[in-house]
Structures are given as structure tokens and as C-alpha cells.
PDB file of C-alpha atoms in Angstrom:
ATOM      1  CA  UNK A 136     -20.572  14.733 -81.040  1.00 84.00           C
ATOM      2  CA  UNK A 137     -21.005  12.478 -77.481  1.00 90.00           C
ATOM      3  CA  UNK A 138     -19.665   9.764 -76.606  1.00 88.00           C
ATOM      4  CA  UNK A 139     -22.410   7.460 -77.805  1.00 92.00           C
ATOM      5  CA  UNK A 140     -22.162   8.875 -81.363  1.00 93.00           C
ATOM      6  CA  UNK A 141     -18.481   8.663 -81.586  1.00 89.00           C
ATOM      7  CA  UNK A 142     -19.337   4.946 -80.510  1.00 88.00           C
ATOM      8  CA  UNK A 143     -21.287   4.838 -83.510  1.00 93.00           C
ATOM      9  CA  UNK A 144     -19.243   6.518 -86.017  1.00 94.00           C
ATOM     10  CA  UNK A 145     -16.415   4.424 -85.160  1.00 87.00           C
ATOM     11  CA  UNK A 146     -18.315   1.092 -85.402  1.00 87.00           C
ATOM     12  CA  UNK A 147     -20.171   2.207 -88.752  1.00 93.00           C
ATOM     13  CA  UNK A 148     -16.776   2.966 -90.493  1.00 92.00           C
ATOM     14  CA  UNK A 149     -15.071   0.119 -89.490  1.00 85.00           C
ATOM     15  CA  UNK A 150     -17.969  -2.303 -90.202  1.00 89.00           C
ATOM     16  CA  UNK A 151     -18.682  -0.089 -94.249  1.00 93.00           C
ATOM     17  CA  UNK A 152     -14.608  -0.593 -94.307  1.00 91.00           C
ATOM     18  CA  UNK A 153     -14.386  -4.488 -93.426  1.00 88.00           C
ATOM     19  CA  UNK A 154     -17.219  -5.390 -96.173  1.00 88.00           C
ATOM     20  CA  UNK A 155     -15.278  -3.001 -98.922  1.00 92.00           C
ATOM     21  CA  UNK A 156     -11.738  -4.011 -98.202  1.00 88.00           C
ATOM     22  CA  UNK A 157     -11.746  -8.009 -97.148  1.00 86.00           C
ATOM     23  CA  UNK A 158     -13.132  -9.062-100.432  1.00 87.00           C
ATOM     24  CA  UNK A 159     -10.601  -6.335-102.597  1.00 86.00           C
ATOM     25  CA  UNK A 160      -7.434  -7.566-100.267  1.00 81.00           C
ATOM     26  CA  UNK A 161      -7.791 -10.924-100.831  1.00 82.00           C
ATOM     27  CA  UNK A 162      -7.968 -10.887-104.709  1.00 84.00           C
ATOM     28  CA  UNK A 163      -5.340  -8.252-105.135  1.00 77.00           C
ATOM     29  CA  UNK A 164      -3.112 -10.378-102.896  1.00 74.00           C
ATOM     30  CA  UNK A 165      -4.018 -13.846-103.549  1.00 74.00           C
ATOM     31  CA  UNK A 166      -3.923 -14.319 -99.744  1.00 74.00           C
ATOM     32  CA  UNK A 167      -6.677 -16.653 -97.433  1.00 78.00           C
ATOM     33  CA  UNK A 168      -9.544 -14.095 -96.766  1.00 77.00           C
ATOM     34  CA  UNK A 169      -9.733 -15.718 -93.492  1.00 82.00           C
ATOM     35  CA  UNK A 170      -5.985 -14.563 -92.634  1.00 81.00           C
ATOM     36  CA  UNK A 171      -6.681 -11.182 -94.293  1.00 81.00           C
ATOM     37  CA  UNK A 172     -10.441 -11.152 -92.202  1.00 83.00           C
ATOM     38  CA  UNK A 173      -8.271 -11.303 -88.808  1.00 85.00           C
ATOM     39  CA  UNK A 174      -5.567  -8.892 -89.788  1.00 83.00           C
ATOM     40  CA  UNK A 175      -8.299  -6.933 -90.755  1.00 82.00           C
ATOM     41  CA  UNK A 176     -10.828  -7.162 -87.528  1.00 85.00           C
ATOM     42  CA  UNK A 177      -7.637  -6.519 -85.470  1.00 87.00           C
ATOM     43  CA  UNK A 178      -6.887  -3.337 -87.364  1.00 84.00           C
ATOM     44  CA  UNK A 179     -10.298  -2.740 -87.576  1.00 80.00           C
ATOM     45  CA  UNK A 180     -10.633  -3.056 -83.177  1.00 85.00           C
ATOM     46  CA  UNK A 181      -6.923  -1.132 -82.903  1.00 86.00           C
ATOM     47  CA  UNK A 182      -8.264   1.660 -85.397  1.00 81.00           C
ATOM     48  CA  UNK A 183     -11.759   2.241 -83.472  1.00 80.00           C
ATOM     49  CA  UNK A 184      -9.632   3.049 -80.712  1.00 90.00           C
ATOM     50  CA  UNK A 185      -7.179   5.070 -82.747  1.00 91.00           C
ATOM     51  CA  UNK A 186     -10.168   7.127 -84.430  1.00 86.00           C
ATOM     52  CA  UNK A 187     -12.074   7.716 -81.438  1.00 89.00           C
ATOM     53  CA  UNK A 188      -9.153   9.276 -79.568  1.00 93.00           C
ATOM     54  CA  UNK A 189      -7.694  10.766 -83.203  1.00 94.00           C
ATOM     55  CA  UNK A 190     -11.511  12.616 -83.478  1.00 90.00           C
ATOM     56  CA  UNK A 191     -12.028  13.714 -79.912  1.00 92.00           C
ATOM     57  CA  UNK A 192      -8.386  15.773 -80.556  1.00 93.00           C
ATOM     58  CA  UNK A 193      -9.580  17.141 -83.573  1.00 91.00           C
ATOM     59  CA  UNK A 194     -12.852  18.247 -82.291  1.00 89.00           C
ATOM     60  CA  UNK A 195     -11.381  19.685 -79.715  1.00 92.00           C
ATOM     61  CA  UNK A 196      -8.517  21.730 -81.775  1.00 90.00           C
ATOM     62  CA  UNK A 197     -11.054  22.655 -84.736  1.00 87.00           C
ATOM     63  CA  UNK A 198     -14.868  23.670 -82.982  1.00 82.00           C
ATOM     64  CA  UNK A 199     -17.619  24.421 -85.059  1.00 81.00           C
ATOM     65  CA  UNK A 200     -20.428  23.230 -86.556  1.00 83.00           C
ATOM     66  CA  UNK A 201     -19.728  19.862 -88.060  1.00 79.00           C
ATOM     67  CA  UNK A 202     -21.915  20.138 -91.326  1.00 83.00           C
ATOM     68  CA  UNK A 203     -19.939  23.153 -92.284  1.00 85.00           C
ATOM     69  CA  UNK A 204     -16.539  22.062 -92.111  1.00 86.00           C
ATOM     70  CA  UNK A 205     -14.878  22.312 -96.030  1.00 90.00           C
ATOM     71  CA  UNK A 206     -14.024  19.374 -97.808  1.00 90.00           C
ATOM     72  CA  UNK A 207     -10.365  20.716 -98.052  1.00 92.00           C
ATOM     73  CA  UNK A 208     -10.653  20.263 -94.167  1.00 90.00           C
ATOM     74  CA  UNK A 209     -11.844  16.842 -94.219  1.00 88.00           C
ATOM     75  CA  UNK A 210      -8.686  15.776 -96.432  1.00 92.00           C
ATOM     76  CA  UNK A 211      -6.502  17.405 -93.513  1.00 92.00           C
ATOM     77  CA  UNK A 212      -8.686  15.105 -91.153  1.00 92.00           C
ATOM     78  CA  UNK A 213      -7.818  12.270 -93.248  1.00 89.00           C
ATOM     79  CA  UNK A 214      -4.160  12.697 -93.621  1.00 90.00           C
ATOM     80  CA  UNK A 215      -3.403  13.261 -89.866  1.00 93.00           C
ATOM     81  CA  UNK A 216      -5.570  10.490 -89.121  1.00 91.00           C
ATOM     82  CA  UNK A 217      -3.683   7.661 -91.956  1.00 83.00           C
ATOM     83  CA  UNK A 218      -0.361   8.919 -90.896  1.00 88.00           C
ATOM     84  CA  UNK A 219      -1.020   8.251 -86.900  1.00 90.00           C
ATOM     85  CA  UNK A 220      -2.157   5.024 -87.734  1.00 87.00           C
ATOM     86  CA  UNK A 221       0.436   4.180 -90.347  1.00 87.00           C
ATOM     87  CA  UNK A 222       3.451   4.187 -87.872  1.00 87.00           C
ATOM     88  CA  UNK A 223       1.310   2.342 -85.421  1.00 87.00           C
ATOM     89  CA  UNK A 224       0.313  -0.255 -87.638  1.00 89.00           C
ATOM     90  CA  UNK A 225       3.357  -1.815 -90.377  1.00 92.00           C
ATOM     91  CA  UNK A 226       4.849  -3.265 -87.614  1.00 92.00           C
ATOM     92  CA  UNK A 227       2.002  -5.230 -86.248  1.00 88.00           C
ATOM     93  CA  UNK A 228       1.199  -6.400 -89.779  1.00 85.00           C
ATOM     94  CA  UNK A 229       4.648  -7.655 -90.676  1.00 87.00           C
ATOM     95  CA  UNK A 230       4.386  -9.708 -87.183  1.00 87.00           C
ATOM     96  CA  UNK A 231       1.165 -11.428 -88.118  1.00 81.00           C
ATOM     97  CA  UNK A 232       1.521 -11.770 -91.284  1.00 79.00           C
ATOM     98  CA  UNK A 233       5.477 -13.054 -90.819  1.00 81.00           C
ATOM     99  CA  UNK A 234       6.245 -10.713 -93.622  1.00 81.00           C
ATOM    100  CA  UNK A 235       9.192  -7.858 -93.571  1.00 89.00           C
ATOM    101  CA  UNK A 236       8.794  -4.299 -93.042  1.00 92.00           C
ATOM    102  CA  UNK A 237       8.777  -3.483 -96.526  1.00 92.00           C
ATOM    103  CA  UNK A 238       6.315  -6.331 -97.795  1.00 85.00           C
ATOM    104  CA  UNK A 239       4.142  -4.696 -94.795  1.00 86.00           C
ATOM    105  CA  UNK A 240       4.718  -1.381 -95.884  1.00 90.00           C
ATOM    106  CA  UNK A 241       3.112  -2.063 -99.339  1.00 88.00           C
ATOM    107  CA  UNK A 242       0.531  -3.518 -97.799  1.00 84.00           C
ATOM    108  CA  UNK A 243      -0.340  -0.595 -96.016  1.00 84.00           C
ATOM    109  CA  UNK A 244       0.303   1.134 -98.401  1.00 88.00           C
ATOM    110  CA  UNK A 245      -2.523  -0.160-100.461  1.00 86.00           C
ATOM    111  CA  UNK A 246      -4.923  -0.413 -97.146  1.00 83.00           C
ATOM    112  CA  UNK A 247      -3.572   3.668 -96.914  1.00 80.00           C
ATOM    113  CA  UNK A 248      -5.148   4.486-100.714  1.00 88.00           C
ATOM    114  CA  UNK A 249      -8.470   3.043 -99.906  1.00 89.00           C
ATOM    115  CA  UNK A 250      -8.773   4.428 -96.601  1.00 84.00           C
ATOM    116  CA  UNK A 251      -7.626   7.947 -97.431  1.00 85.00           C
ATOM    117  CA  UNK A 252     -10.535   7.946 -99.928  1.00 94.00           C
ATOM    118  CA  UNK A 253     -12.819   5.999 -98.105  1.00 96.00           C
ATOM    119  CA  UNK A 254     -11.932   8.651 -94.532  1.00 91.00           C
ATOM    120  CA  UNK A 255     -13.147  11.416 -96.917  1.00 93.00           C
ATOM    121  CA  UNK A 256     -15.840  10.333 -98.255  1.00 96.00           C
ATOM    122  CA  UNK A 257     -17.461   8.826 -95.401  1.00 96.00           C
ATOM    123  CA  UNK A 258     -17.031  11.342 -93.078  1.00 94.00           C
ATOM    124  CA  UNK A 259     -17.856  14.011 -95.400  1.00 94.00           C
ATOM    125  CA  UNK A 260     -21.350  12.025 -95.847  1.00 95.00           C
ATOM    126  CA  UNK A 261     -21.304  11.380 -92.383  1.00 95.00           C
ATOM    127  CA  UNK A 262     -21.117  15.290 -91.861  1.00 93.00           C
ATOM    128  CA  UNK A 263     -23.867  15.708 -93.600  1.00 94.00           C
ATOM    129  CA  UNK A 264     -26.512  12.847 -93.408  1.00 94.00           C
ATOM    130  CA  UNK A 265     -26.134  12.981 -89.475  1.00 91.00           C
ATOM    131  CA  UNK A 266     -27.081   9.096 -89.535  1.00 93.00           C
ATOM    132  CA  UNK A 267     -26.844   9.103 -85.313  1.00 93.00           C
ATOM    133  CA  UNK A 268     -29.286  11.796 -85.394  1.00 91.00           C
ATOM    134  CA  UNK A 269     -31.868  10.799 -87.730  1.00 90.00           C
ATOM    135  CA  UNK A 270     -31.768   7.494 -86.250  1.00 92.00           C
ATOM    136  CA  UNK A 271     -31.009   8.150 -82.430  1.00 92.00           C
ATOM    137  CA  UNK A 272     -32.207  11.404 -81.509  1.00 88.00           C
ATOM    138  CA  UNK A 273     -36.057  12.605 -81.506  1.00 62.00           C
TER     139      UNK A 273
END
């Protein structure tokens, strides 16, 4: 994967993510979707960075063809990925959102369930629809 497609990749999850999870948050939390929409588009700009650094690691400790890798693999992907991101991340939330650790915690916590599903599932699609290349590339 270049640079450009990891680009890409990044921007497409976060984008698929933000339309999913906004709406989801702010019923199952009764909070402002506008307050929830900024906690979520700085996640979402902290996490692009997070992912694109988290996947250029993990290409480079597990080569191979992309397509093949097992789903089992992809669940590995996912966990290392929500864990890094986890301890990066309650803090921040219980700042914004003037909450404590713990309230922030379950937060995450319910951001964590979607994502580790939605991780899995979109990059095993993304694995094998190659959306870059059937768009991008000749």
C-alpha cells in the first residue's frame, strides 16, 4: 500500500465511521450531537494519524499479499490497533467532555465495541474490494 492509498484508507474509515457512530452516540447518550460531532472529528483527525502510523508498522512486521491475510489476522490488527488508541484517547475525552476518567472510560468503551467490529469488517472488505485500485489505478 503507498502513501496515497494509506491517505485514502484512513480518510474512507474515518468518514464510513463518523456517519455510523455520531447519530448512535448521541441517542445512546442523550448528549448534543454537535458536542459529540467535535469529540468525534477530533478523534476522528487524532485516529487518521494513529492508523496511518499503527498500519505502516504492521505492514512492515507482517508482508504479504494483502487479500490473503486470514480473518483471524485481521482481529489481531484490530485489537493492537483499539488498544494503542485506547490509552491515547480516555484522557482527552474526559478533558473535553469535563467528565472523569471512568465516565470517559465507558465512553470509550462503547466507541471500542463499535470500532473493534467496524476495524474488522472494513478492512477485511477493504482487503478485498481494493476500492483505491479499482478507482485510482488503470
Amino acid at each position: 500500500m503507498n502513501n496515497k492509498e494509506r491517505m485514502f484508507h484512513a480518510v474512507l474509515f474515518e468518514a464510513l465511521a463518523l456517519a455510523i457512530i455520531i447519530p448512535i452516540a448521541s441517542i445512546a447518550t442523550s448528549s448534543e450531537s454537535m458536542e459529540l460531532m467535535v469529540v468525534g472529528v477530533g478523534m476522528s483527525l487524532f485516529t487518521v494519524v494513529w492508523n496511518y502510523l499503527y498500519n505502516v508498522l504492521f505492514d512492515r512486521y507482517i508482508p504479504g499479499e494483502r487479500s490473503k491475510r486470514s480473518l483471524l489476522l485481521r482481529i489481531g490488527h484490530a485489537v493492537g490497533f483499539e488498544a494503542g488508541l485506547i490509552v491515547m484517547t480516555i484522557p482527552a475525552i474526559a478533558w473535553f467532555l469535563q467528565v472523569s476518567l471512568l465516565t470517559a472510560l465507558i465512553i470509550e468503551a462503547g466507541f471500542l465495541v463499535f470500532f473493534f467490529f467496524y476495524t474488522t469488517g472494513f478492512n477485511w472488505v477493504y482487503d478485498r474490494w481494493q476500492p483505491y485500485r479499482r478507482l485510482f489505478v488503470a
